[in-house]
Short mmCIF file of C-alpha atoms in Angstrom, two decimals:
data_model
loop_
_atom_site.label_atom_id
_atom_site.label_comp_id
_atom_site.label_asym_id
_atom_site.label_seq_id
_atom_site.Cartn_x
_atom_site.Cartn_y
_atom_site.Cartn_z
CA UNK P 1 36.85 -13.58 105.93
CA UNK P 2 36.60 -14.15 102.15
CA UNK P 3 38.41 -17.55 100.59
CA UNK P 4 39.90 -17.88 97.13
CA UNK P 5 36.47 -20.16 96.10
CA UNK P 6 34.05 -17.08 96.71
CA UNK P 7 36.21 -15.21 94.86
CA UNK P 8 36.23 -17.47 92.07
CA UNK P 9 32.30 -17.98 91.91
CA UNK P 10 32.19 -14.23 92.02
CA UNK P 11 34.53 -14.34 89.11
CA UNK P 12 32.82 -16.88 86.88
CA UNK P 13 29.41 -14.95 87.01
CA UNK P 14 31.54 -11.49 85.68
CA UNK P 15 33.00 -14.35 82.90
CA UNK P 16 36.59 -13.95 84.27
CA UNK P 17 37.43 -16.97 83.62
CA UNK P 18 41.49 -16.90 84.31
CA UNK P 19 40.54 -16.15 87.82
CA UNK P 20 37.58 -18.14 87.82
CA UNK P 21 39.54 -21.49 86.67
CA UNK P 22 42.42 -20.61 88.66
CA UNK P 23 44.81 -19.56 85.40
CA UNK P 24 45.26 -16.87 87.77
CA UNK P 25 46.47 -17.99 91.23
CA UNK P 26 45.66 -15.61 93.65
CA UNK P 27 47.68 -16.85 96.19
CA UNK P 28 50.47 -16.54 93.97
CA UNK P 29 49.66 -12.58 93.49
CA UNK P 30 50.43 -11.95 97.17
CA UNK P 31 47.19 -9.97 97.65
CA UNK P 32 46.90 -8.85 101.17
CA UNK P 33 43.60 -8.24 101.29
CA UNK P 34 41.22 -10.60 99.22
CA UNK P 35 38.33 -9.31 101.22
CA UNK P 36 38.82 -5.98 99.53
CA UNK P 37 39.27 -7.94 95.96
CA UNK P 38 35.79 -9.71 96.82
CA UNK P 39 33.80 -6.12 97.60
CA UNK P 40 35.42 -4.99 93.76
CA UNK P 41 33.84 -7.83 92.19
CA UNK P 42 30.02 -7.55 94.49
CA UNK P 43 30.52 -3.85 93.22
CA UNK P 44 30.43 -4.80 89.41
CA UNK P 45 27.58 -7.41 89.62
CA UNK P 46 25.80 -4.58 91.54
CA UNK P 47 26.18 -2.53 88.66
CA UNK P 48 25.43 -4.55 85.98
CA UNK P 49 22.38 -5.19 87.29
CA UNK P 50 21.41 -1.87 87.74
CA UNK P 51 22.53 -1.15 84.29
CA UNK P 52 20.31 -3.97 82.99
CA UNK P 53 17.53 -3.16 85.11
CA UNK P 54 17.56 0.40 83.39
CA UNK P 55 17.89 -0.95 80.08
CA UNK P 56 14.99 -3.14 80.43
CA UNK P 57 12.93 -0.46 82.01
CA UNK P 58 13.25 1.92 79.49
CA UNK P 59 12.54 -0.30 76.63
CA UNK P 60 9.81 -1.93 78.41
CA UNK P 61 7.82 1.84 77.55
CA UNK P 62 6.03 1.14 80.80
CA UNK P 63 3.94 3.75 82.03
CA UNK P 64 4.99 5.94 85.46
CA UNK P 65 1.91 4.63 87.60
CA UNK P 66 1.48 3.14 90.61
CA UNK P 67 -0.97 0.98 91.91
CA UNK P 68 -2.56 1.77 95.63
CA UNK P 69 -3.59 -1.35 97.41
CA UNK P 70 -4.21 0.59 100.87
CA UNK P 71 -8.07 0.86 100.29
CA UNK P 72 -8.37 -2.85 98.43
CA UNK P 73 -10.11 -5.45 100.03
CA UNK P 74 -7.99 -8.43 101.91
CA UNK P 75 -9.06 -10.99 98.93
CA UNK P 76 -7.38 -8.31 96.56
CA UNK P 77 -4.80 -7.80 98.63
CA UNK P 78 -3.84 -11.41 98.78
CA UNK P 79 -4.19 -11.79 95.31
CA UNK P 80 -1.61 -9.17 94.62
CA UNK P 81 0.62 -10.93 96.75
CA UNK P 82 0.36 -14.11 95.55
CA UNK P 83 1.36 -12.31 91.46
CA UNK P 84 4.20 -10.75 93.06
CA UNK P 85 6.25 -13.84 93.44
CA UNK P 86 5.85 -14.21 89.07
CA UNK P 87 4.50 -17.82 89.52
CA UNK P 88 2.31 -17.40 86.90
CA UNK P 89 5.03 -15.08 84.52
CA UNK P 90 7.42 -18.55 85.06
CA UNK P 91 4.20 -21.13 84.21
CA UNK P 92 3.39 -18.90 81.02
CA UNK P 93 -0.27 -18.22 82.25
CA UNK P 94 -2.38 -14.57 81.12
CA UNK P 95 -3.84 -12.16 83.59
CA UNK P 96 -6.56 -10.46 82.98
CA UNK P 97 -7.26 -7.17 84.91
CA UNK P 98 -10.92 -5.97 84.83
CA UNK P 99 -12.47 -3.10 86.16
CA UNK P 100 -13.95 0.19 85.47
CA UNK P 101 -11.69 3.17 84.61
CA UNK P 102 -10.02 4.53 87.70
CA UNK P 103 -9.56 1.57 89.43
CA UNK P 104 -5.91 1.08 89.21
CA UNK P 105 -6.04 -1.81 86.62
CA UNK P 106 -2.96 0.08 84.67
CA UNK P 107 -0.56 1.51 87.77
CA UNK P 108 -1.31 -2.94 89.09
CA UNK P 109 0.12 -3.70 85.44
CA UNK P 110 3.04 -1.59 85.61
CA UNK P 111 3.75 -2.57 89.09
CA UNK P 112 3.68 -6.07 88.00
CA UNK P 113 6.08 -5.65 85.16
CA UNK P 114 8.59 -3.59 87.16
CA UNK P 115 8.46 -6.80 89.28
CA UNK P 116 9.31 -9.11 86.53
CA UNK P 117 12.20 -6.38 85.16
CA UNK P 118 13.86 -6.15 89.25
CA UNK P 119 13.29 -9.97 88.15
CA UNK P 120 15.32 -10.04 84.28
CA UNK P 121 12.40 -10.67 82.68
CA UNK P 122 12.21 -8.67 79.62
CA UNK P 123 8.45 -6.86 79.82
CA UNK P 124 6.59 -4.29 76.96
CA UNK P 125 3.79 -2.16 77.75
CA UNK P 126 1.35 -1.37 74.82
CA UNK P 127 -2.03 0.23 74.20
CA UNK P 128 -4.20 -1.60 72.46
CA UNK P 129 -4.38 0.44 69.08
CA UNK P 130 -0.36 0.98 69.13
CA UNK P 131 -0.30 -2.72 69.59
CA UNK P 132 -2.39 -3.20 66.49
CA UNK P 133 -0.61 -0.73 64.77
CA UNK P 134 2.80 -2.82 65.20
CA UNK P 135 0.81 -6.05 64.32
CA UNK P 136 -0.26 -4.61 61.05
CA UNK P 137 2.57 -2.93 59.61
CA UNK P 138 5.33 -5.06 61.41
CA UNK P 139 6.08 -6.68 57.77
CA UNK P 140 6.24 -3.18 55.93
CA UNK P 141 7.54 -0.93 58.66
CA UNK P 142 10.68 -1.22 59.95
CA UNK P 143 10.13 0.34 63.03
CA UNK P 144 7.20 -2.07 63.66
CA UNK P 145 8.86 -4.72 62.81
CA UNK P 146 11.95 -4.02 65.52
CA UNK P 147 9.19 -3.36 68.42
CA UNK P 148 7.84 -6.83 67.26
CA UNK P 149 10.78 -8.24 67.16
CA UNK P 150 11.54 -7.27 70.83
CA UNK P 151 7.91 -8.30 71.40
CA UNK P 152 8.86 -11.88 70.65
CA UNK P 153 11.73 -11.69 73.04
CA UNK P 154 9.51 -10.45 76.43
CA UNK P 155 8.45 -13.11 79.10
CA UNK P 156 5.30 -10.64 79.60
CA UNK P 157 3.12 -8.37 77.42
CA UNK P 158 0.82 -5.94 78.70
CA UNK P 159 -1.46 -4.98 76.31
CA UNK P 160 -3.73 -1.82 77.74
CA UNK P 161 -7.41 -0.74 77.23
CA UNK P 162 -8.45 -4.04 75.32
CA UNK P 163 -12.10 -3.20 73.91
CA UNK P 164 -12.33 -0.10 75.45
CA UNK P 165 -13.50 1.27 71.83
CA UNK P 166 -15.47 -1.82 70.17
CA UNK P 167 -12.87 -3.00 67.28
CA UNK P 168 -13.34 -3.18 63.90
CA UNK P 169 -13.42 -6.50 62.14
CA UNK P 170 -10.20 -6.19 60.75
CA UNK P 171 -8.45 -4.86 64.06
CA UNK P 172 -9.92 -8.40 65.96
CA UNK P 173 -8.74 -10.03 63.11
CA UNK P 174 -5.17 -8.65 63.44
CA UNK P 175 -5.34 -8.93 66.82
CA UNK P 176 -6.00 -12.24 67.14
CA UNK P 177 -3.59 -13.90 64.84
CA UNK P 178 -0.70 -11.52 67.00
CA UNK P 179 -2.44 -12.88 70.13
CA UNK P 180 -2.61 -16.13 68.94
CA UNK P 181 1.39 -16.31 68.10
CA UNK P 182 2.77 -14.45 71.11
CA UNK P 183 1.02 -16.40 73.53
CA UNK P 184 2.56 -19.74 72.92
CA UNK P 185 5.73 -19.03 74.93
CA UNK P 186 5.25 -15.96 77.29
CA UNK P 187 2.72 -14.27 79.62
CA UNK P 188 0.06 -11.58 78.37
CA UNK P 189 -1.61 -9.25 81.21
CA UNK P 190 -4.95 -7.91 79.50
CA UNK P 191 -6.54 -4.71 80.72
CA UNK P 192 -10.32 -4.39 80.04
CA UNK P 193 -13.28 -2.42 81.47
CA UNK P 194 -15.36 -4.24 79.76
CA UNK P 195 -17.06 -7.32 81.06
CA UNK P 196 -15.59 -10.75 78.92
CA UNK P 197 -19.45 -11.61 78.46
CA UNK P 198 -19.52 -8.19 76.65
CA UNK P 199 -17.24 -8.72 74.28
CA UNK P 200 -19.12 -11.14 71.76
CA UNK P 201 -21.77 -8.83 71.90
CA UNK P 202 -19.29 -5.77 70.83
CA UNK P 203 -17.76 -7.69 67.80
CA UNK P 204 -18.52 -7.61 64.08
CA UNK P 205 -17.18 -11.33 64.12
CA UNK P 206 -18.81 -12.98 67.08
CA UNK P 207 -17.16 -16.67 66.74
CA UNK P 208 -13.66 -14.79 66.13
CA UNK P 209 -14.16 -13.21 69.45
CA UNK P 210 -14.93 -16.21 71.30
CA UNK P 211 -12.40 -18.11 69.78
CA UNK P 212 -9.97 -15.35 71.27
CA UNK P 213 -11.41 -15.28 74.64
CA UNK P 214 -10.97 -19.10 74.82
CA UNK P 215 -7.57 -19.20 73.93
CA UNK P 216 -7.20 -15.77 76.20
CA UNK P 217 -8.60 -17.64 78.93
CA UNK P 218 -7.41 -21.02 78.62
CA UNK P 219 -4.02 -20.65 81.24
CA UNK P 220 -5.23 -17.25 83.02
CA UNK P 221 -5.87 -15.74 86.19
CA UNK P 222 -8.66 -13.04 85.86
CA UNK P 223 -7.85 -9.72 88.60
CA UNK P 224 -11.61 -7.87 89.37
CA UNK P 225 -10.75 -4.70 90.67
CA UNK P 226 -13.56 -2.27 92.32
CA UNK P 227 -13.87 0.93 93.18
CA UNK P 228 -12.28 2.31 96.50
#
């Protein structure tokens, strides 16, 4: 049997506060059923969930894959568990997924940030060139400016086939100095087929590169995935 003080917790979350400070005394309104008053209020926190789970979702621009762990190893496995609870989206550490193409380093991503969205945390998905696109033109364009705006609002970044196509000086530049800014007070999940060692030798600017893979790796878990 619901009492007046669930009620009232249930009201303070909606920010009804005359029923939530008692301006409103329920008593007083002779309700006969209060049970029935409690279900109403469940009902809207249900809902505004949902509604802010959909919200987040659809500006997160995460992709529509999923990640099949049925053929991983156990180590893998475990691993997977272990990011599921978001310890390491609430300590502010970086993943870094790694593996050849097809191995489900993008659908584990997006499975990780519809965790941390069913969790409130607010989550974008990028490629890497669109993300360097926003980078560079986020002080001329307005519509990169608002996406990195929004950017600087996430608890997690996922930033998709990072040196998949060797960058140019410039774009390692660009992204380095966006790397280097977003990083100080949220999560980054990297997704690379290419082997960290690799990188240096891919870049036009070898110390910039290392530079960025120290500060990358600094507060990071690194995610080897394999072919099935």
């Amino acid at each position: 049997m619901a009492d007046i003080t669930e009620i009232r917790e249930l009201a303070q979350k909606l920010n009804l506060w005359n029923i939530a400070r008692g301006y409103i005394d329920l008593n007083d309104e002779k309700l006969s059923n209060l049970d029935y008053l409690k279900m109403v209020l469940e009902k809207e926190l249900e809902i505004r969930a949902r509604q802010k789970h959909t919200k987040l979702r659809k500006a997160s621009k995460l992709p529509n894959k999923a990640f099949d762990a049925s053929n991983s190893n156990k180590g893998l496995k475990w691993q997977i568990k272990q990011l599921s609870n978001l310890t390491w989206l609430k300590e502010e550490q970086n993943l870094i997924l790694l593996g050849k193409c097809g191995t489900g380093k993008t659908g584990l991503a997006a499975q990780l940030g519809e965790t941390a969205i069913s969790n409130g945390h607010k989550t974008y998905y990028a490629p890497f060139d669109n993300f360097i696109a926003v980078a560079e033109k986020k002080a001329t364009n307005p519509k990169a400016e608002a996406i990195f705006s929004y950017m600087q609002e996430c608890d997690l970044i996922i930033i998709d086939d990072v040196f998949y196509v060797e960058p140019t000086r410039a774009e390692l530049q660009v992204f380095y100095r966006a790397v280097t800014f977003l990083n100080e007070t949220r999560s980054i999940i990297f997704i690379t087929n290419r082997e960290l060692s690799a990188w240096i030798d891919a870049a036009e600017d070898k110390h910039l590169c290392q530079t960025l893979l120290d500060r990358m790796t600094v507060n990071c878990q690194i995610v080897r995935l394999t072919d099935k």
